[in-house]
Amino acid sequence: MAKQRLSKQDWLTAALTALAEGGVGAVAVEPLAHRLGVTRGSFYWHFADRNALLREALEWWEAQGTEAVIERVDGIAEPRQRLRALFRIAITEDPTNGLEPALVAHADDPVVAPALHRVTRRRTAFLAEVYAELGLPAPQARYQAACAYAAYVGWMQLRRATPTALPEIADDPDALTHFVEHLVLAIPDTTPP
Amino acid sequence: MAKQRLSKQDWLTAALTALAEGGVGAVAVEPLAHRLGVTRGSFYWHFADRNALLREALEWWEAQGTEAVIERVDGIAEPRQRLRALFRIAITEDPTNGLEPALVAHADDPVVAPALHRVTRRRTAFLAEVYAELGLPAPQARYQAACAYAAYVGWMQLRRATPTALPEIADDPDALTHFVEHLVLAIPDTTPP
DNA sequence: GGTTTTCCGTACAGTACCGTACGGAAGGTG
DNA sequence: CACCTTCCGTACGGTACTGTACGGAAAACC
């Protein structure tokens, strides 16, 4: 039923799945081999060691989960529509659900840290550009980008961790709309009375 | 220099520190014993096993990090001021920084899941109450509570994971103000044109 | 100050994973 | 069909952790 011979990509996708489910510690050669129906002999032909698998898996995620999405929405002329499309894609089409919390939990890992750093910078920079295009001055645009990205990250996190405790976050389209509009509409004046 | 004899609480705080730093997998008896300057013989007198330590540590965190904060701000009459105080306390006075991402990353853990569930429900319920007090109808209040709590969770997560990639999130008081006001000011009308 | 309780060290299996070395089967190539 | 490359299984040693059993020191009590 399963493939007899595995490719490198098979191991990468399996690693990303395990990473999203059980964190960095779950990216272990023996359990993955067991799940793939082979022995560890297969792994050590494709990869040098466990860290190599982790590094390559993160590089693949970095490309698919960031650059690909940005390219898809970069052609939308109207900034607000561009933001809406971006958030909706990022939230609803996430192929590796729950991967980001797993990475953040091991942000001190020497393999995880660089990938996380690059992705965060790339995404917040893109957001800040759009908010600036909407008329916010540069510092405000960066603040707003940080807020929006934090909200996105937290949303993904809660949806994965506690879907039953927060039912509207899982499958309520109205809640999603509320959330997206909350991110799109930047608040101009924030000085408390 | 270090205490000769340890109490149960010593193990609990050490477990929470390790949990915040290295995730659930880092709550291991032998490394903790080494860090505390004792052997594992000490541990197995205080606790039945590793899961017991994890469970009790989470219960302690649950009480300190949720109920205690809510009680502190519950006396503030003005709802907006109550929200501001709540968020500022939760963000700036978090004693166990980075613990939540570690928990979310192992949300499927049978010990972690119940604690996470209870905390999420308690916090979002409190937020929804305040937003309702601000005039939002019940569903909107719940949506807004979910948004605000997601933003808070993501903020804590980013601050711990990528402080260098997002410098304003770490130690910029203006960014913090922007963020808090972004959460306090609920957006009434969200229908896109 | 002797006894009891509290706490910790030591020693012993047992488990799960890593990485290496090597042999051999499966699959393409001439 | 020989041959060579690609891929995988097996076997070995090593590391790190878990939990248990038991003895003994350190504090507390009267």
Coordinates of C-alpha atoms (C1' of nucleotides) in Angstrom, one line a residue:
Chain A
M1 CA 0.0 0.0 0.0
A2 CA 2.7 2.5 0.8
K3 CA 5.6 3.3 -1.5
Q4 CA 8.4 0.9 -1.4
R5 CA 11.2 3.4 -2.0
L6 CA 11.2 6.8 -0.5
S7 CA 12.4 10.1 -1.8
K8 CA 14.0 12.9 0.2
Q9 CA 10.8 14.9 0.0
D10 CA 8.9 12.1 1.7
W11 CA 11.1 12.5 4.7
L12 CA 10.8 16.2 4.6
T13 CA 7.0 16.2 4.6
A14 CA 6.9 13.6 7.3
A15 CA 9.3 15.7 9.4
L16 CA 7.1 18.8 9.0
T17 CA 4.0 16.8 10.0
A18 CA 5.7 15.5 13.1
L19 CA 7.1 18.9 13.9
A20 CA 3.6 20.4 13.8
E21 CA 2.2 17.7 16.0
G22 CA 4.8 17.1 18.6
G23 CA 7.4 19.8 18.4
V24 CA 11.0 19.7 17.6
G25 CA 11.5 16.7 19.8
A26 CA 9.1 14.7 17.7
V27 CA 11.4 15.0 14.7
A28 CA 13.1 11.8 15.6
V29 CA 14.5 9.4 13.1
E30 CA 13.2 6.1 14.5
P31 CA 9.6 7.1 15.0
L32 CA 9.5 8.7 11.5
A33 CA 10.9 5.6 10.0
H34 CA 8.4 3.5 11.7
R35 CA 5.5 5.8 10.5
L36 CA 6.9 5.7 6.9
G37 CA 7.2 1.9 7.1
V38 CA 10.9 1.7 6.7
T39 CA 13.9 1.5 8.9
R40 CA 16.5 4.1 9.9
G41 CA 18.8 2.7 7.2
S42 CA 16.7 4.7 4.7
F43 CA 17.1 7.9 6.5
Y44 CA 20.8 7.9 6.8
W45 CA 21.2 7.5 3.1
H46 CA 19.2 10.6 2.4
F47 CA 20.4 12.8 5.2
A48 CA 23.6 13.2 7.2
D49 CA 21.9 13.4 10.5
R50 CA 18.8 14.6 12.4
N51 CA 19.8 18.2 12.2
A52 CA 20.1 18.1 8.4
L53 CA 16.6 16.8 8.2
L54 CA 15.3 19.6 10.5
R55 CA 17.2 22.3 8.6
E56 CA 16.0 21.2 5.1
A57 CA 12.5 20.8 6.3
L58 CA 12.5 24.4 7.7
E59 CA 14.0 25.7 4.5
W60 CA 11.2 24.2 2.5
W61 CA 8.6 25.6 4.9
E62 CA 10.2 29.0 4.7
A63 CA 9.8 29.1 0.9
Q64 CA 6.3 27.6 0.7
G65 CA 4.8 29.4 3.6
T66 CA 6.1 32.9 3.1
E67 CA 7.4 33.7 -0.4
A68 CA 4.7 31.8 -2.2
V69 CA 1.9 33.5 -0.3
I70 CA 3.4 36.9 -0.7
E71 CA 3.8 36.4 -4.4
R72 CA 0.2 35.4 -4.8
V73 CA -1.2 38.6 -3.3
D74 CA 1.5 41.0 -4.4
G75 CA -0.5 41.7 -7.6
I76 CA -3.6 43.1 -5.9
A77 CA -3.6 46.8 -6.4
E78 CA -5.9 47.9 -3.6
P79 CA -3.9 47.7 -0.3
R80 CA -6.9 46.8 1.9
Q81 CA -7.9 44.0 -0.5
R82 CA -4.3 42.8 -0.5
L83 CA -4.3 42.6 3.3
R84 CA -7.6 40.7 3.3
A85 CA -6.4 38.2 0.8
L86 CA -3.1 37.8 2.6
F87 CA -4.7 37.0 6.0
R88 CA -7.4 34.8 4.6
I89 CA -4.9 32.7 2.7
A90 CA -2.5 32.5 5.6
I91 CA -5.2 31.5 8.0
T92 CA -7.4 29.2 5.9
E93 CA -4.8 27.6 3.6
D94 CA -2.1 26.8 6.1
P95 CA -0.8 23.4 4.9
T96 CA 1.2 22.7 8.0
N97 CA -1.2 23.7 10.7
G98 CA 0.4 24.3 14.1
L99 CA 4.0 24.4 12.9
E100 CA 4.7 27.9 14.1
P101 CA 4.0 27.3 17.7
A102 CA 6.2 24.3 17.6
L103 CA 9.0 26.4 16.3
V104 CA 8.5 29.2 18.7
A105 CA 8.6 26.8 21.6
H106 CA 12.1 25.8 20.5
A107 CA 13.3 29.3 19.4
D108 CA 16.6 28.8 21.1
D109 CA 17.4 25.8 19.0
P110 CA 20.4 26.6 16.8
V111 CA 18.6 25.2 13.7
V112 CA 15.2 26.7 14.4
A113 CA 16.3 30.2 15.3
P114 CA 17.7 31.4 11.9
A115 CA 14.7 30.2 10.0
L116 CA 12.3 31.8 12.4
H117 CA 14.2 35.0 12.3
R118 CA 14.1 35.3 8.6
V119 CA 10.4 34.4 8.3
T120 CA 9.4 37.0 10.9
R121 CA 11.4 39.8 9.3
R122 CA 10.1 39.0 5.9
R123 CA 6.5 38.9 6.9
T124 CA 6.4 41.9 9.1
A125 CA 8.4 43.9 6.6
F126 CA 5.7 43.1 4.0
L127 CA 3.0 44.0 6.3
A128 CA 4.6 47.3 7.2
E129 CA 4.9 48.2 3.5
V130 CA 1.2 47.7 3.0
Y131 CA 0.2 49.7 6.1
A132 CA 2.5 52.5 5.0
E133 CA 0.8 52.4 1.6
L134 CA -2.5 52.9 3.5
G135 CA -1.2 56.2 4.8
L136 CA 0.4 55.3 8.2
P137 CA 3.7 57.0 8.9
A138 CA 6.6 54.6 9.0
P139 CA 6.9 54.0 12.8
Q140 CA 3.1 53.5 13.1
A141 CA 3.1 51.2 10.1
R142 CA 5.8 49.1 11.8
Y143 CA 3.8 49.1 15.1
Q144 CA 0.7 48.1 13.3
A145 CA 2.6 45.3 11.4
A146 CA 3.9 43.9 14.7
C147 CA 0.3 44.0 16.2
A148 CA -1.2 42.3 13.1
Y149 CA 1.4 39.7 12.9
A150 CA 1.2 38.9 16.6
A151 CA -2.5 38.6 16.3
Y152 CA -2.1 36.2 13.3
V153 CA 0.4 34.1 15.1
G154 CA -1.8 33.9 18.2
W155 CA -4.8 33.0 16.2
M156 CA -3.1 30.1 14.6
Q157 CA -1.9 29.0 17.9
L158 CA -5.2 29.1 19.7
R159 CA -7.0 27.4 16.8
R160 CA -4.6 24.5 17.1
A161 CA -4.2 24.3 20.8
T162 CA -7.7 25.0 22.2
P163 CA -10.3 24.7 19.5
T164 CA -12.9 23.5 21.9
A165 CA -12.3 26.2 24.5
L166 CA -12.7 28.8 21.8
P167 CA -15.2 27.4 19.3
E168 CA -15.6 30.5 17.2
I169 CA -11.9 30.5 16.4
A170 CA -12.1 27.2 14.7
D171 CA -15.0 27.3 12.2
D172 CA -17.0 30.5 12.6
P173 CA -16.8 32.5 9.3
D174 CA -18.2 35.6 11.1
A175 CA -15.5 35.4 13.7
L176 CA -12.9 35.1 10.9
T177 CA -14.3 38.1 9.1
H178 CA -14.3 40.1 12.4
F179 CA -10.7 39.1 12.9
V180 CA -9.5 40.0 9.4
E181 CA -11.2 43.4 9.5
H182 CA -9.8 44.0 12.9
L183 CA -6.3 43.6 11.3
V184 CA -7.1 45.5 8.1
L185 CA -8.5 48.6 9.7
A186 CA -5.6 50.4 11.3
I187 CA -6.5 52.7 14.1
P188 CA -5.1 56.2 13.4
D189 CA -5.4 57.9 16.7
T190 CA -4.3 56.0 19.8
T191 CA -3.7 58.7 22.4
P192 CA -5.7 57.9 25.5
P193 CA -7.6 60.8 27.1
Chain B
M1 CA 25.4 28.7 48.2
A2 CA 22.4 26.6 47.3
K3 CA 20.0 25.2 49.7
Q4 CA 20.8 21.8 51.1
R5 CA 17.3 20.5 51.4
L6 CA 14.7 21.2 48.7
S7 CA 11.0 21.8 49.0
K8 CA 8.3 20.7 46.6
Q9 CA 8.0 24.3 45.5
D10 CA 11.7 24.4 44.5
W11 CA 11.0 21.6 42.1
L12 CA 7.9 23.3 40.8
T13 CA 9.5 26.6 39.9
A14 CA 12.5 24.7 38.4
A15 CA 10.0 22.8 36.3
L16 CA 8.3 25.9 35.1
T17 CA 11.6 27.6 34.2
A18 CA 12.6 24.5 32.2
L19 CA 9.2 24.4 30.6
A20 CA 9.4 27.9 29.4
E21 CA 12.9 27.5 28.1
G22 CA 12.8 24.1 26.4
G23 CA 9.3 22.9 26.2
V24 CA 7.6 20.0 27.8
G25 CA 10.4 17.7 26.8
A26 CA 12.8 19.8 29.0
V27 CA 10.8 18.9 32.1
A28 CA 13.1 15.9 32.7
V29 CA 14.0 14.7 36.1
E30 CA 17.7 14.2 35.7
P31 CA 18.6 17.6 34.1
L32 CA 16.4 19.4 36.7
A33 CA 18.2 17.5 39.5
H34 CA 21.5 18.4 38.1
R35 CA 20.6 22.1 37.9
L36 CA 19.3 22.0 41.4
G37 CA 22.4 20.4 42.7
V38 CA 20.8 17.2 43.9
T39 CA 20.2 13.7 42.6
R40 CA 17.0 12.2 41.4
G41 CA 16.5 10.5 44.7
S42 CA 15.3 13.9 46.0
F43 CA 12.7 14.1 43.2
Y44 CA 11.1 10.8 43.7
W45 CA 10.5 11.5 47.3
H46 CA 8.5 14.7 46.5
F47 CA 6.7 13.4 43.5
A48 CA 5.3 10.1 42.2
D49 CA 6.7 10.6 38.7
R50 CA 7.4 13.0 35.9
N51 CA 3.8 13.6 35.1
A52 CA 2.9 14.5 38.6
L53 CA 5.5 17.2 38.5
L54 CA 4.2 18.6 35.2
R55 CA 0.6 18.5 36.5
E56 CA 1.3 20.3 39.7
A57 CA 3.5 22.9 38.0
L58 CA 0.7 23.7 35.6
E59 CA -1.8 24.0 38.4
W60 CA 0.4 26.5 40.1
W61 CA 0.8 28.5 36.9
E62 CA -2.9 28.4 36.3
A63 CA -3.6 30.0 39.6
Q64 CA -0.8 32.5 39.6
G65 CA -1.0 33.6 36.0
T66 CA -4.8 33.9 35.6
E67 CA -6.8 34.2 38.8
A68 CA -4.3 36.4 40.5
V69 CA -4.2 38.9 37.7
I70 CA -7.9 38.9 37.2
E71 CA -8.5 39.6 40.9
R72 CA -6.0 42.5 40.7
V73 CA -7.8 44.4 38.0
D74 CA -11.4 43.4 38.8
G75 CA -11.8 46.4 41.1
I76 CA -11.2 49.0 38.4
A77 CA -14.5 50.5 37.7
E78 CA -14.0 52.0 34.2
P79 CA -13.9 49.1 31.7
R80 CA -11.3 50.7 29.4
Q81 CA -8.9 51.3 32.2
R82 CA -9.5 47.8 33.4
L83 CA -8.5 46.4 30.1
R84 CA -5.4 48.6 29.9
A85 CA -4.3 47.5 33.3
L86 CA -5.0 43.9 32.5
F87 CA -3.0 43.8 29.3
R88 CA -0.1 45.8 30.7
I89 CA 0.2 43.5 33.7
A90 CA -0.1 40.4 31.6
I91 CA 2.5 41.6 29.2
T92 CA 5.1 43.3 31.4
E93 CA 4.8 41.2 34.6
D94 CA 4.8 37.8 33.2
P95 CA 7.0 35.8 35.6
T96 CA 7.3 32.8 33.5
N97 CA 8.0 34.3 30.1
G98 CA 7.6 32.0 27.2
L99 CA 5.6 29.4 29.0
E100 CA 2.5 29.6 26.9
P101 CA 4.1 28.9 23.6
A102 CA 5.8 25.8 25.1
L103 CA 2.4 24.6 26.3
V104 CA 0.7 25.2 23.0
A105 CA 3.4 23.3 21.2
H106 CA 2.4 20.3 23.2
A107 CA -1.3 20.9 23.3
D108 CA -2.0 17.3 22.6
D109 CA -0.2 16.2 25.8
P110 CA -2.8 14.7 28.2
V111 CA -1.4 16.7 31.1
V112 CA -1.1 20.0 29.2
A113 CA -4.4 20.0 27.4
P114 CA -6.8 20.4 30.4
A115 CA -4.8 23.2 32.0
L116 CA -4.6 25.0 28.7
H117 CA -8.3 24.6 28.1
R118 CA -9.3 26.0 31.5
V119 CA -7.0 29.0 31.2
T120 CA -8.1 29.9 27.7
R121 CA -11.8 29.7 28.7
R122 CA -11.3 31.7 31.8
R123 CA -9.4 34.5 30.2
T124 CA -11.5 34.9 27.1
A125 CA -14.7 34.8 29.2
F126 CA -13.3 37.6 31.3
L127 CA -12.4 39.6 28.2
A128 CA -15.8 39.1 26.7
E129 CA -17.4 40.4 29.8
V130 CA -15.5 43.6 29.7
Y131 CA -16.1 44.1 26.0
A132 CA -19.8 43.5 26.6
E133 CA -19.6 46.1 29.3
L134 CA -18.2 48.5 26.7
G135 CA -21.4 48.2 24.7
L136 CA -20.7 45.4 22.3
P137 CA -23.4 42.8 21.8
A138 CA -22.7 39.4 23.1
P139 CA -21.4 37.7 19.9
Q140 CA -19.3 40.7 18.9
A141 CA -17.9 40.8 22.4
R142 CA -16.9 37.2 22.1
Y143 CA -15.3 37.8 18.7
Q144 CA -13.4 40.7 20.0
A145 CA -12.3 38.7 23.1
A146 CA -10.9 36.0 20.8
C147 CA -9.1 38.6 18.7
A148 CA -7.6 40.4 21.7
Y149 CA -6.5 37.2 23.4
A150 CA -5.0 35.9 20.1
A151 CA -3.1 39.1 19.8
Y152 CA -1.8 38.9 23.3
V153 CA -0.7 35.3 22.9
G154 CA 1.1 36.1 19.7
W155 CA 2.8 39.1 21.2
M156 CA 4.2 37.1 24.0
Q157 CA 5.3 34.5 21.6
L158 CA 7.1 36.8 19.2
R159 CA 8.7 38.7 22.0
R160 CA 10.3 35.5 23.2
A161 CA 11.1 33.8 20.0
T162 CA 12.3 36.6 17.7
P163 CA 13.2 39.7 19.8
T164 CA 15.9 40.7 17.4
A165 CA 13.7 40.3 14.3
L166 CA 11.1 42.5 15.8
P167 CA 12.9 45.0 18.0
E168 CA 9.9 47.2 18.8
I169 CA 8.1 44.3 20.4
A170 CA 10.8 43.8 23.0
D171 CA 11.4 47.1 24.6
D172 CA 9.7 50.0 22.8
P173 CA 7.1 51.6 25.2
D174 CA 5.4 53.4 22.2
A175 CA 4.9 50.1 20.5
L176 CA 3.4 48.6 23.7
T177 CA 1.0 51.5 24.0
H178 CA 0.0 51.2 20.4
F179 CA -0.6 47.5 21.0
V180 CA -2.6 47.9 24.1
E181 CA -4.8 50.7 22.6
H182 CA -5.3 48.5 19.6
L183 CA -6.8 45.9 21.9
V184 CA -8.8 48.3 24.0
L185 CA -10.5 50.1 21.2
A186 CA -13.0 47.7 19.8
I187 CA -14.1 48.3 16.3
P188 CA -17.9 48.6 16.1
D189 CA -18.7 48.4 12.4
T190 CA -16.8 45.7 10.4
T191 CA -18.9 45.3 7.3
P192 CA -16.6 45.8 4.3
P193 CA -17.9 48.0 1.5
Chain C
dG1 C1' 20.3 12.7 73.5
dG2 C1' 17.8 9.2 71.6
dT3 C1' 14.1 8.4 68.4
dT4 C1' 11.3 9.4 64.7
dT5 C1' 10.5 11.7 60.6
dT6 C1' 12.1 13.9 56.7
dC7 C1' 14.9 14.1 52.9
dC8 C1' 18.6 12.6 49.7
dG9 C1' 22.5 9.4 47.5
dT10 C1' 23.6 5.1 45.3
dA11 C1' 22.9 1.3 42.5
dC12 C1' 20.2 -1.4 39.4
dA13 C1' 17.3 -2.6 35.5
dG14 C1' 14.7 -1.0 31.6
dT15 C1' 13.5 2.0 27.5
dA16 C1' 14.1 5.0 23.5
dC17 C1' 16.9 7.2 20.7
dC18 C1' 21.3 8.4 17.9
dG19 C1' 24.9 7.5 14.5
dT20 C1' 28.0 4.0 12.0
dA21 C1' 29.3 0.1 9.3
dC22 C1' 28.2 -3.1 6.1
dG23 C1' 25.7 -6.4 3.3
dG24 C1' 22.3 -7.0 0.0
dA25 C1' 18.0 -6.3 -2.6
dA26 C1' 15.5 -3.4 -6.1
dG27 C1' 15.7 -0.8 -10.3
dG28 C1' 17.7 1.3 -14.1
dT29 C1' 21.4 1.0 -18.1
dG30 C1' 24.3 -0.8 -21.6
Chain D
dC1 C1' 21.7 -10.6 -19.0
dA2 C1' 25.6 -8.7 -16.6
dC3 C1' 26.5 -4.4 -14.2
dC4 C1' 26.2 -0.5 -11.6
dT5 C1' 23.8 2.8 -8.9
dT6 C1' 20.3 3.6 -5.7
dC7 C1' 18.1 2.6 -1.8
dC8 C1' 17.1 0.0 2.4
dG9 C1' 17.7 -3.7 6.4
dT10 C1' 20.4 -5.5 10.1
dA11 C1' 23.6 -5.3 13.8
dC12 C1' 26.5 -2.9 16.9
dG13 C1' 28.0 0.5 20.4
dG14 C1' 26.9 4.7 22.8
dT15 C1' 24.0 8.3 25.2
dA16 C1' 20.3 10.0 28.0
dC17 C1' 16.6 9.4 30.5
dT18 C1' 12.9 6.8 33.5
dG19 C1' 11.4 4.5 37.7
dT20 C1' 12.4 1.4 41.8
dA21 C1' 14.7 -0.3 46.0
dC22 C1' 17.2 0.5 49.7
dG23 C1' 20.5 2.6 52.9
dG24 C1' 21.9 6.5 55.4
dA25 C1' 22.5 11.4 56.7
dA26 C1' 20.1 15.6 58.5
dA27 C1' 16.8 17.8 60.8
dA28 C1' 12.9 17.9 64.1
dC29 C1' 10.6 16.4 68.2
dC30 C1' 10.1 15.4 73.1

